[in-house]
Coordinates of C-alpha atoms and ligand atoms in Angstrom, one line a residue:
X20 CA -6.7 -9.2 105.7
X21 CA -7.4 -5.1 104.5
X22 CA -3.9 -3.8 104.4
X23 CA -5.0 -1.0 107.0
X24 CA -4.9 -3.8 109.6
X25 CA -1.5 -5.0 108.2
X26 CA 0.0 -1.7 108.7
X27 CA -1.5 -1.2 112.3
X28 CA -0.6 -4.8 113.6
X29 CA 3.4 -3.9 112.0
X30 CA 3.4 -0.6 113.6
X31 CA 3.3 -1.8 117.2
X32 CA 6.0 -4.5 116.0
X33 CA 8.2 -1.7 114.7
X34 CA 8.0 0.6 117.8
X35 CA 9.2 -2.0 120.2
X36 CA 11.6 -3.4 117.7
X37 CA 13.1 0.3 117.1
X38 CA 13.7 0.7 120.8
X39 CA 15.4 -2.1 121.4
X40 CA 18.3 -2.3 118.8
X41 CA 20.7 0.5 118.1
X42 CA 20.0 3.3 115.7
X43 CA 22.3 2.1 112.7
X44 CA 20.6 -1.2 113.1
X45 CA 17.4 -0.1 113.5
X46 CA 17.7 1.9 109.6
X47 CA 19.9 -0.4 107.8
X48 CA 17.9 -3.6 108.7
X49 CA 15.1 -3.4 109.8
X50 CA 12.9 0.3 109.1
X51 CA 11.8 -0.7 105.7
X52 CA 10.0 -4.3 107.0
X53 CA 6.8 -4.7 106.3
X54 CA 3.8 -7.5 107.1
X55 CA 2.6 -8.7 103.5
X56 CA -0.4 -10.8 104.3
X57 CA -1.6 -12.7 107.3
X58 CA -3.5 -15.8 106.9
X59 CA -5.6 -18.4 108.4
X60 CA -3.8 -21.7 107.4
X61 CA -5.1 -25.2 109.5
X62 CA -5.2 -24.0 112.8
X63 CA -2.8 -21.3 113.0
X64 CA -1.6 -17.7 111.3
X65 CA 1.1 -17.7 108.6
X66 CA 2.3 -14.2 108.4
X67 CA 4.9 -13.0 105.4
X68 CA 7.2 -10.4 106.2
X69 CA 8.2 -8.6 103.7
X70 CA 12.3 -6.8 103.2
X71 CA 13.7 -5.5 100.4
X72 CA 17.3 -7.2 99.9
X73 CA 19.0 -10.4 100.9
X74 CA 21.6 -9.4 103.1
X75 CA 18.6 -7.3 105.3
X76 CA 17.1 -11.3 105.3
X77 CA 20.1 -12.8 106.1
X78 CA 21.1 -10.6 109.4
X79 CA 16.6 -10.2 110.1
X80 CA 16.8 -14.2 110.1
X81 CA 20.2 -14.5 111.5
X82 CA 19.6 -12.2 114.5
X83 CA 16.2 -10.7 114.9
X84 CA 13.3 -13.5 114.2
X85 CA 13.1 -14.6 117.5
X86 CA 12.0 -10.9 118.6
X87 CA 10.4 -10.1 115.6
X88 CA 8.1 -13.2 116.1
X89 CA 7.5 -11.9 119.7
X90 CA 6.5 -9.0 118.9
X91 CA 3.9 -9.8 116.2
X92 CA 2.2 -12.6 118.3
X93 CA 1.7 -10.0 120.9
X94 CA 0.1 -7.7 118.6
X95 CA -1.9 -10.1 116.8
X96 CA -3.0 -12.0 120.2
X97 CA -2.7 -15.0 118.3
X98 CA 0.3 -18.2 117.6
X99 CA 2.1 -17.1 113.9
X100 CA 4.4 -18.9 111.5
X101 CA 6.7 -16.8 109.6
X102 CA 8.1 -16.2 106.2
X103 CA 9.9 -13.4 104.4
X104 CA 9.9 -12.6 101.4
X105 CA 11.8 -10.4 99.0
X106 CA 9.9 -7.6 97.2
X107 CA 10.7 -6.2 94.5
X108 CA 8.5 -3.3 94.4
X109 CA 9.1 -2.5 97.6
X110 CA 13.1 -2.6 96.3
X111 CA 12.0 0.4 93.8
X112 CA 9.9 2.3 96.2
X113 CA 12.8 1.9 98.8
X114 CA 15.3 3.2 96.3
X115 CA 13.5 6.3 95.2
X116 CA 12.7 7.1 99.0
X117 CA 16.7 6.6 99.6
X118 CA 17.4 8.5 96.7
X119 CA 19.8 5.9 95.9
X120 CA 20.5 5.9 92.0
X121 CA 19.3 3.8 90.1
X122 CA 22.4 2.8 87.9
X123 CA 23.8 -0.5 87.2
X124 CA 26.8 -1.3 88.6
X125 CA 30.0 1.0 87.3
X126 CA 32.8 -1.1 86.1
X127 CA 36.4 0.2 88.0
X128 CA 39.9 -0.2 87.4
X129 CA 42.5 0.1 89.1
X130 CA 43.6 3.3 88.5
X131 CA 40.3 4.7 89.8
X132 CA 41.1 3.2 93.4
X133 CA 44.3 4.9 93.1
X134 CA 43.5 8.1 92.1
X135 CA 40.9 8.1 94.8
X136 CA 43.5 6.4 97.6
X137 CA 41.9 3.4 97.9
X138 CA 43.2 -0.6 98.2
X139 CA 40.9 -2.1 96.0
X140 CA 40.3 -5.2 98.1
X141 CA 38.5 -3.1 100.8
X142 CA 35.2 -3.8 100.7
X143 CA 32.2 -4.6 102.7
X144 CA 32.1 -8.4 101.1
X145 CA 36.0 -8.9 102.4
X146 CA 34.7 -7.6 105.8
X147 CA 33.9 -10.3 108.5
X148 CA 31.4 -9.4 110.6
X149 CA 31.1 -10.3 114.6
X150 CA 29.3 -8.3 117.6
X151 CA 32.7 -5.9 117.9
X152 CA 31.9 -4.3 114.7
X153 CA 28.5 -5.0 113.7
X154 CA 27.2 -1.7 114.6
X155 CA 29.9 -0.1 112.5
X156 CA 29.3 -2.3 110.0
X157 CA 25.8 -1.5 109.9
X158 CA 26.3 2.2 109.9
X159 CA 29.0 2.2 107.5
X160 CA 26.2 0.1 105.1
X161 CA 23.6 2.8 105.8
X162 CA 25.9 5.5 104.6
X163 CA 27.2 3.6 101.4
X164 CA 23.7 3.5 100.6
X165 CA 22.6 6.8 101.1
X166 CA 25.9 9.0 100.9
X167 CA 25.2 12.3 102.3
X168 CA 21.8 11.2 104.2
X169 CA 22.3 8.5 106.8
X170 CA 24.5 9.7 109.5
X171 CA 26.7 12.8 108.2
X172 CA 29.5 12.8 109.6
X173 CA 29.8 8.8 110.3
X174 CA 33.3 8.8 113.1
X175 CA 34.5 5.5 113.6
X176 CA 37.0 5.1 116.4
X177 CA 38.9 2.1 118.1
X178 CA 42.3 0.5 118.4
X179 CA 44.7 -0.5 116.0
X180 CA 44.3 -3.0 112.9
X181 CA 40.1 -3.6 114.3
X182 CA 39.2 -2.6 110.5
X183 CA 38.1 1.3 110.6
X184 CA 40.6 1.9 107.7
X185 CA 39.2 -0.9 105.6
X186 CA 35.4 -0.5 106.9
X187 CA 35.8 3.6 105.7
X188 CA 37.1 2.3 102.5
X189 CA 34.5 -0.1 101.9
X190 CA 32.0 2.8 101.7
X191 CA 34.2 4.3 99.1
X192 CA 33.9 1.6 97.3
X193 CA 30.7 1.6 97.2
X194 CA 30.4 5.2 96.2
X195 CA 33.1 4.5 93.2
X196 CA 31.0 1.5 92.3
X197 CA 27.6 3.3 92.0
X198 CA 29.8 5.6 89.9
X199 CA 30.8 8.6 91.8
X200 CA 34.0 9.7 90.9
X201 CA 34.4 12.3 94.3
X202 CA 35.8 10.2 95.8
X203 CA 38.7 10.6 98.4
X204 CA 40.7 8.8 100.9
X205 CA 43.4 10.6 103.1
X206 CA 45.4 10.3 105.5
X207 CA 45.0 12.6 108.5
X208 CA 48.6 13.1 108.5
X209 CA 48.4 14.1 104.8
X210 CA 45.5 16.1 104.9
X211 CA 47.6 18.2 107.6
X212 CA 50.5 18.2 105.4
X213 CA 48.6 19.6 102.3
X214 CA 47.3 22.2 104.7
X215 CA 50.2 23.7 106.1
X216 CA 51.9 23.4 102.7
X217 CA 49.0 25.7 101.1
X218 CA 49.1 28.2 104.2
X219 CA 52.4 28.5 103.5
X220 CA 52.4 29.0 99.9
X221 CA 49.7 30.8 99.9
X222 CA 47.7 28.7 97.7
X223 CA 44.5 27.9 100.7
X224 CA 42.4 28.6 98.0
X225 CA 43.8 25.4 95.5
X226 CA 43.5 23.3 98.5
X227 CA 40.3 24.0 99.3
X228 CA 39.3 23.8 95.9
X229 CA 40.6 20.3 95.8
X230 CA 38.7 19.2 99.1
X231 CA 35.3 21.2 98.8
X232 CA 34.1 19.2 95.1
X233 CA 34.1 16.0 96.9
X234 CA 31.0 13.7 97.4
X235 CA 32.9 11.4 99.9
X236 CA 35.9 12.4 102.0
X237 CA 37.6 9.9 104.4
X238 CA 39.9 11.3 106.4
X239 CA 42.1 8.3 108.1
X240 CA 43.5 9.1 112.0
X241 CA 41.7 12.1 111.8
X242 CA 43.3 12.5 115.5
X243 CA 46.3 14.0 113.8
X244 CA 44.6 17.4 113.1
X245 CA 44.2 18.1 116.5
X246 CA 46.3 20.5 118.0
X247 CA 47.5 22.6 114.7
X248 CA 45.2 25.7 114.9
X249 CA 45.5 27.1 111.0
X250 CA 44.9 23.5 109.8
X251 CA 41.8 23.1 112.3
X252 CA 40.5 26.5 111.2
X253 CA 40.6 25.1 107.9
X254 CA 39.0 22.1 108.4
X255 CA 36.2 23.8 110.2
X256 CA 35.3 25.8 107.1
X257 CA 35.9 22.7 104.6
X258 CA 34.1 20.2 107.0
X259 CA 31.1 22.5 107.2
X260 CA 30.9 23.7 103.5
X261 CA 31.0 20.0 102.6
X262 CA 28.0 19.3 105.0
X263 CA 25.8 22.5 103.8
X264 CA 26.6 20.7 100.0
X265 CA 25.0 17.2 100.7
X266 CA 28.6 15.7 100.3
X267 CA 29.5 12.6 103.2
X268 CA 32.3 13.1 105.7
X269 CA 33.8 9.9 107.3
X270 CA 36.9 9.6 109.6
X271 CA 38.7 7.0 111.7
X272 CA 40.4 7.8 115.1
X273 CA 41.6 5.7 117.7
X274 CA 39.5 7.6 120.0
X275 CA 36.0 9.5 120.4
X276 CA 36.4 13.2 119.2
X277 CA 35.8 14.3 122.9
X278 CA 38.8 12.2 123.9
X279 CA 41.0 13.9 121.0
X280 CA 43.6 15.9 122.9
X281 CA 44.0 19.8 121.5
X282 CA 40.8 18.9 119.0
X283 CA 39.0 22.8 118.6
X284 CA 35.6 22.3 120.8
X285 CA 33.7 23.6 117.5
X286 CA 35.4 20.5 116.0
X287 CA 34.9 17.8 118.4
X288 CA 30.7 19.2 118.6
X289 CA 31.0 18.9 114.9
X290 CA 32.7 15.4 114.6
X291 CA 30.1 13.6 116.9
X292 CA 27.2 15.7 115.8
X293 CA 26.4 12.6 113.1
X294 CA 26.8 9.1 114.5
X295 CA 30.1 7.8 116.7
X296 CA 30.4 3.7 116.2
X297 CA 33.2 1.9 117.9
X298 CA 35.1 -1.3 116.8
X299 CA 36.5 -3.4 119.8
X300 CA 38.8 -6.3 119.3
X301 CA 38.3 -9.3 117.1
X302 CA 36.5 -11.9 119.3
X303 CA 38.3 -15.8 118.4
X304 CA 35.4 -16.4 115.6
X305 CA 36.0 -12.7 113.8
X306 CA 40.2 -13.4 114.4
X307 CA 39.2 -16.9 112.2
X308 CA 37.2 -15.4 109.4
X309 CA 39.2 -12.7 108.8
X310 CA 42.5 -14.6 108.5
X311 CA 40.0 -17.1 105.8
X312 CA 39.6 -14.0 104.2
X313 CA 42.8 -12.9 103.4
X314 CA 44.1 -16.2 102.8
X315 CA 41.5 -16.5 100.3
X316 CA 42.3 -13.0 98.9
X317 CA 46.4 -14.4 98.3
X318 CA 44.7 -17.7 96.8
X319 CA 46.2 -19.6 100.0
X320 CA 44.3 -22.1 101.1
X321 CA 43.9 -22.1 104.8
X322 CA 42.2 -25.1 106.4
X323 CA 39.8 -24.1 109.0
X324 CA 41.7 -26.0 111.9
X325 CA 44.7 -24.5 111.2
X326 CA 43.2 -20.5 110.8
X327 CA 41.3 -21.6 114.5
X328 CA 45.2 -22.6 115.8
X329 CA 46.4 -19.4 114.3
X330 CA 43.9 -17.3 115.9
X331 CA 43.8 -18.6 119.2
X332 CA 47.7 -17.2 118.9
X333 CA 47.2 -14.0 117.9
X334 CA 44.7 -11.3 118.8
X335 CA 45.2 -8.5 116.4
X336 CA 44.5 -8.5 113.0
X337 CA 47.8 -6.8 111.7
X338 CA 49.4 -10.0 113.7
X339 CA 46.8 -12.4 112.2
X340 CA 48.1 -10.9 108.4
X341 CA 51.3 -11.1 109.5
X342 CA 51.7 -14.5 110.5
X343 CA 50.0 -15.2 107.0
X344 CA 52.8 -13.2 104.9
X345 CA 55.1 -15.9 106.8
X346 CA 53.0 -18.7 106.0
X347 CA 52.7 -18.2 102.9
X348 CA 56.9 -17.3 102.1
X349 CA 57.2 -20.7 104.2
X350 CA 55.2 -22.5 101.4
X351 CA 57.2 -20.7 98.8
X352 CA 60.2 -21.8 100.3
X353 CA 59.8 -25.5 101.0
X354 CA 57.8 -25.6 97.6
X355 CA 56.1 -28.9 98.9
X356 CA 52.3 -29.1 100.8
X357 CA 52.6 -27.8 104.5
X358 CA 51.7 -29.6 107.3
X359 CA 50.1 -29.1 110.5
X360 CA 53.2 -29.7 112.4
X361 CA 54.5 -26.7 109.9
X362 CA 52.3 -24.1 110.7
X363 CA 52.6 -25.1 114.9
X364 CA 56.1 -25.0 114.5
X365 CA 56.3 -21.4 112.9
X366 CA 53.7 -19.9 115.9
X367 CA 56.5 -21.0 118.9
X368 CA 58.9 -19.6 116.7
X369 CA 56.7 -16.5 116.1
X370 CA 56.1 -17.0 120.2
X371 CA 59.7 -16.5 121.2
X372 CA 60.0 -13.5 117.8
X373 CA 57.2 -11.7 119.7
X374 CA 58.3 -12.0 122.9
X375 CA 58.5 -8.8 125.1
X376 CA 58.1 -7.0 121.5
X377 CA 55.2 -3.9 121.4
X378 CA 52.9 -3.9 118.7
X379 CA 53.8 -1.0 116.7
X380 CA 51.7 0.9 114.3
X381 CA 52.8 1.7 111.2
X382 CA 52.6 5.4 111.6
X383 CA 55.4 4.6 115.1
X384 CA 57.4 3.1 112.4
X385 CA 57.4 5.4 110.1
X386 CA 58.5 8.4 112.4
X387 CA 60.8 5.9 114.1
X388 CA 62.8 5.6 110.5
X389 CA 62.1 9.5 109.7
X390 CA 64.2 10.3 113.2
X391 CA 66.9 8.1 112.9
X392 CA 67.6 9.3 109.0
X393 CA 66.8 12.8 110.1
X394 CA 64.8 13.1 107.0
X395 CA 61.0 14.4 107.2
X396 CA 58.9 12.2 106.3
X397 CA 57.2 14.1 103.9
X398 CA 60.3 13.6 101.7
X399 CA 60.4 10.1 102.6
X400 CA 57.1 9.9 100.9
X401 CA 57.4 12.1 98.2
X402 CA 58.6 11.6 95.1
X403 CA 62.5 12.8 95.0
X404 CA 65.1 10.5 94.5
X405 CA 68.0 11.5 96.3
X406 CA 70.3 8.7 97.6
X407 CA 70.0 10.2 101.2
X408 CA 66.1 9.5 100.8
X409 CA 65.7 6.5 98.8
X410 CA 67.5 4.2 101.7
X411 CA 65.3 5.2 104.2
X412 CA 62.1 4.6 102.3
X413 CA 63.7 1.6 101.1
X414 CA 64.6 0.8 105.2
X415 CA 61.2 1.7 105.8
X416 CA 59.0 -0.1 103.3
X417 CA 61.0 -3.1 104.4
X418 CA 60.7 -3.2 108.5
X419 CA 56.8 -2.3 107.4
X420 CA 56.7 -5.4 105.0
X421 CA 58.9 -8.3 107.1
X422 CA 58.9 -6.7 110.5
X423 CA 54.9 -4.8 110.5
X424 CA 53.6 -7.7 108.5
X425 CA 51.8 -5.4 106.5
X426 CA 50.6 -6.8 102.8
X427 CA 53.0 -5.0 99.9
X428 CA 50.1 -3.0 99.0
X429 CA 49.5 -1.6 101.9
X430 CA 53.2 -0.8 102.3
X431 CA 53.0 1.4 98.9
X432 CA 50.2 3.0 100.1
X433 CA 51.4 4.4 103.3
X434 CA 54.6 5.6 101.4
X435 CA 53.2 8.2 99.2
X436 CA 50.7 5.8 97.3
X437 CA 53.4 3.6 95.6
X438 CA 53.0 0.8 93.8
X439 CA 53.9 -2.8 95.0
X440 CA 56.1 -3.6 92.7
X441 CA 58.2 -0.8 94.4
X442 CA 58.1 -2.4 97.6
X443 CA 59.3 -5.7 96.3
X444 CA 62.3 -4.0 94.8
X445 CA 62.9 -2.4 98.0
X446 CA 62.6 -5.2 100.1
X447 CA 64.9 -7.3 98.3
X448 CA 67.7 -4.4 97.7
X449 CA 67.2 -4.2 101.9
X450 CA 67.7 -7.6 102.0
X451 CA 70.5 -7.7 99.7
X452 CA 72.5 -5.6 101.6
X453 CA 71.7 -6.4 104.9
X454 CA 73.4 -9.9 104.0
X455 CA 76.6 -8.2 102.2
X456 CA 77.0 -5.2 104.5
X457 CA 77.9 -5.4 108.0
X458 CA 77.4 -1.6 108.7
X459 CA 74.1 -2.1 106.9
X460 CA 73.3 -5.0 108.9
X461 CA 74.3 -3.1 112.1
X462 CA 72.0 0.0 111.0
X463 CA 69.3 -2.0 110.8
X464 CA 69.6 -4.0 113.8
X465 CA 69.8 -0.5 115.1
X466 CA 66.7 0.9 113.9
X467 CA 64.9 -2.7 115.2
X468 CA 65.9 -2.2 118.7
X469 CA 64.6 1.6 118.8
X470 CA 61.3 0.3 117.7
X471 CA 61.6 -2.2 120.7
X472 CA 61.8 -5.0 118.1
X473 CA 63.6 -8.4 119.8
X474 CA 66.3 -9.6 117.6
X475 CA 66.0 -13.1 116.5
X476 CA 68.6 -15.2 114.2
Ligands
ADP528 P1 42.8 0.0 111.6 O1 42.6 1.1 110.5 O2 41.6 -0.1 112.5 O3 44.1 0.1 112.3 P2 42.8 -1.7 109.3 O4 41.5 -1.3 108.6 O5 44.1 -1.2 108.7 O6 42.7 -1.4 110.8 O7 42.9 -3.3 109.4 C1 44.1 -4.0 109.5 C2 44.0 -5.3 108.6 O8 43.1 -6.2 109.2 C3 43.6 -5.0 107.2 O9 44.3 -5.8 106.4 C4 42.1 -5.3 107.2 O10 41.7 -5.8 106.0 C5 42.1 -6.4 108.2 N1 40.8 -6.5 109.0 C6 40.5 -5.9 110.1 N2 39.2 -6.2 110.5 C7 38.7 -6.9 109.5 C8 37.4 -7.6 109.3 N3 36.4 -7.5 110.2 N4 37.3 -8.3 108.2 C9 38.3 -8.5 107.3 N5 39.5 -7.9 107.5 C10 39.7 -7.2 108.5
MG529 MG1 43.8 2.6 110.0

């Protein structure tokens, strides 16, 4: 069949298959299909349908060939069998059209996730996939690709521990990995901080300096802007000057921007003017597959059964992690195989641990300890070492660690980008002297019940 005909019959499929899927899908999956050939074969038509990667198969033949199939019958008038094939021409063309590079892969150490703010283990392939974040999923795929020219800004809101801080990185990743070195993560909170510190030094002009050469910027909890005019004037100019330059904006929130109390109207136009994806909670298959993932990632192995128990326990993600870290320093401990009974035993005792307890985000803990030390926690994070600082980072990184569940990484991240090894020294000086001090043990205790924490011995 003339390849005229082709394109006509796979027009009408892709008008009624853009209307009825969501933008990001709609461009990351399925805008560069195309019918190959059509052919009589015995009695009926084989059609190929042509893509241009594997993973655009896997989700087209996970999700979309029933419609697909639909679609083309209708047009064709006529009973079709399918099959899809992988072009690699059409990979080329698809490239140059994205104006993706066309570089191998750039090798990355660790240092370069650092220096741009990023845990390393972020990525797209450690990020399970389930209807709550698939659009943001998809989205945040379309902008890796095509940094600067899929959706610019991409704003990615929902609750606590759904992913948005690992989904943002992911893309960063990507960007590092394609070899872009302009690369940077930051924390909302920091971003704010850096502001107010060049306003009031005088030194806007550094700042901005720092901010305006970027290809990528993530800002994390972008929520905490809102309501600091000088830093929101700021942001206005840097967010639009890095627009007008090509360069990709991403940020996180727990809300949409028009939700953001004290956000600047110019800002909250500006935030959703790209594309707004939510993430909802972790349905009970997502819950599973991410706790095989990070299992996996700490060279744990988790039996399916058990990860299914685990999650049908716990329904956030931080929880899931957590109840790993304890797992995990369970196996350490009794240094023989765990059992089922093991890991059903730990969940009641995690049951009565939790019980009444709020789940606290880490930035709740973090100005819990700041208070109660009355030391900002700037300092906290920074990098002096006075004794009347070092405890309470010390106190901190430990509640985040045994308390938060949060992986030591993480911990050294969130204060001031430290390395783990830092954390395991503070955890076990904590530890140390929460078992040799009584006052210590006391404070502690102290700081527990502020954060609402119930006491368990
Ligand atoms: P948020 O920024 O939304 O509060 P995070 O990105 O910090 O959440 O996620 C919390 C933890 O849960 C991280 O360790 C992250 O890797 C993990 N996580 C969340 N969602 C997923 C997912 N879909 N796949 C794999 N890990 C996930
Ligand atoms: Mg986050």
């Amino acid at each position: 069949m003339d390849v005229d005909k082709l394109n006509e019959y796979w027009k009408g499929v892709d008008a009624a298959l853009k209307v009825s899927v969501s933008q990001p899908i709609y461009m990351t999956y399925l805008k560069n299909l195309r019918l190959v050939s059509l052919e009589q074969s015995g009695n009926g038509l084989v059609a190929e349908i042509g893509c241009n990667s594997v993973w655009v198969r896997s989700f087209v033949e996970g999700r979309m060939w029933g419609q697909i199939g639909q679609e083309l019958e209708k047009m064709v008038g006529n009973k079709c069998e399918f099959k899809f094939v992988i072009e690699s021409r059409r990979v080329e063309e698809w490239k140059s059209v994205s104006e993706a590079p066309l570089f191998a892969e750039t090798k990355r150490s660790g240092d370069d996730f650092r220096k741009a703010r990023m845990l390393e283990h972020y990525t797209l392939d450690n990020f399970a996939v389930s209807g709550s974040n698939q659009m943001a999923y998809a989205a945040a795929q379309a902008v890796a690709k095509r940094l600067g020219n899929a959706y610019n800004p991409l704003f990615i809101y929902g609750g606590v521990g759904v992913g948005k801080t690992h989904l943002m990185q992911s893309v960063g990743h990507e960007a590092l990995k394609s070899g872009e070195d302009r690369v940077l993560f930051c924390p909302g909170e920091e971003f704010t901080n850096d502001l107010i510190e060049a306003i009031k030094n005088k030194s806007t002009e550094k700042v901005r300096a720092k901010y305006r050469k970027l290809k990528l910027l993530m800002i994390d909890d972008v929520q905490f802007i809102a309501g600091k005019m000088t830093v929101q004037e700021e942001f206005f100019h840097t967010f639009n000057s890095l627009l007008t330059g090509g360069s990709q904006i991403i940020m996180t929130s727990d809300r949409p921007p028009a939700e953001i109390n004290k956000l600047d109207d110019r800002l909250k136009s500006r935030f959703g003017a790209g594309l707004i994806v939510d993430i909802g909670p972790a349905d009970f298959e997502l819950r599973t597959a991410i706790l095989l993932i990070k299992a996996k990632q700490r060279g744990f192995s988790l039996p399916m059964a058990w990860a299914q128990l685990v999650a049908t326990k716990y329904e956030g993600a931080r929880e899931l992690e957590g109840f790993l870290t304890k797992l995990i320093s369970e196996k350490d401990l009794a240094k023989i195989e765990l059992t089922v009974e093991d890991v059903k035993r730990l969940l009641k005792n995690g049951e009565k641990e939790t019980f009444g307890a709020r789940i606290l985000s880490p930035q709740e803990v973090m100005n819990t300890v700041a208070d109660y030390y009355h030391v900002p926690l700037a300092q906290i994070k920074g990098e002096r070492r006075f004794k009347h600082i070092v405890w309470p980072r010390q106190v901190l990184m430990y509640l985040l660690h045994k308390d938060g569940g949060l992986p030591l990484e993480e911990v050294g991240r969130l204060i001031g980008g430290r390395d783990h090894t830092t954390v395991i020294h503070a955890n076990g000086r904590v530890g140390v002297e929460i078992n040799t001090n009584m006052n210590i043990a006391a404070e502690v205790e102290n700081l527990r019940k502020k954060l609402g924490l119930q006491i368990n011995h």
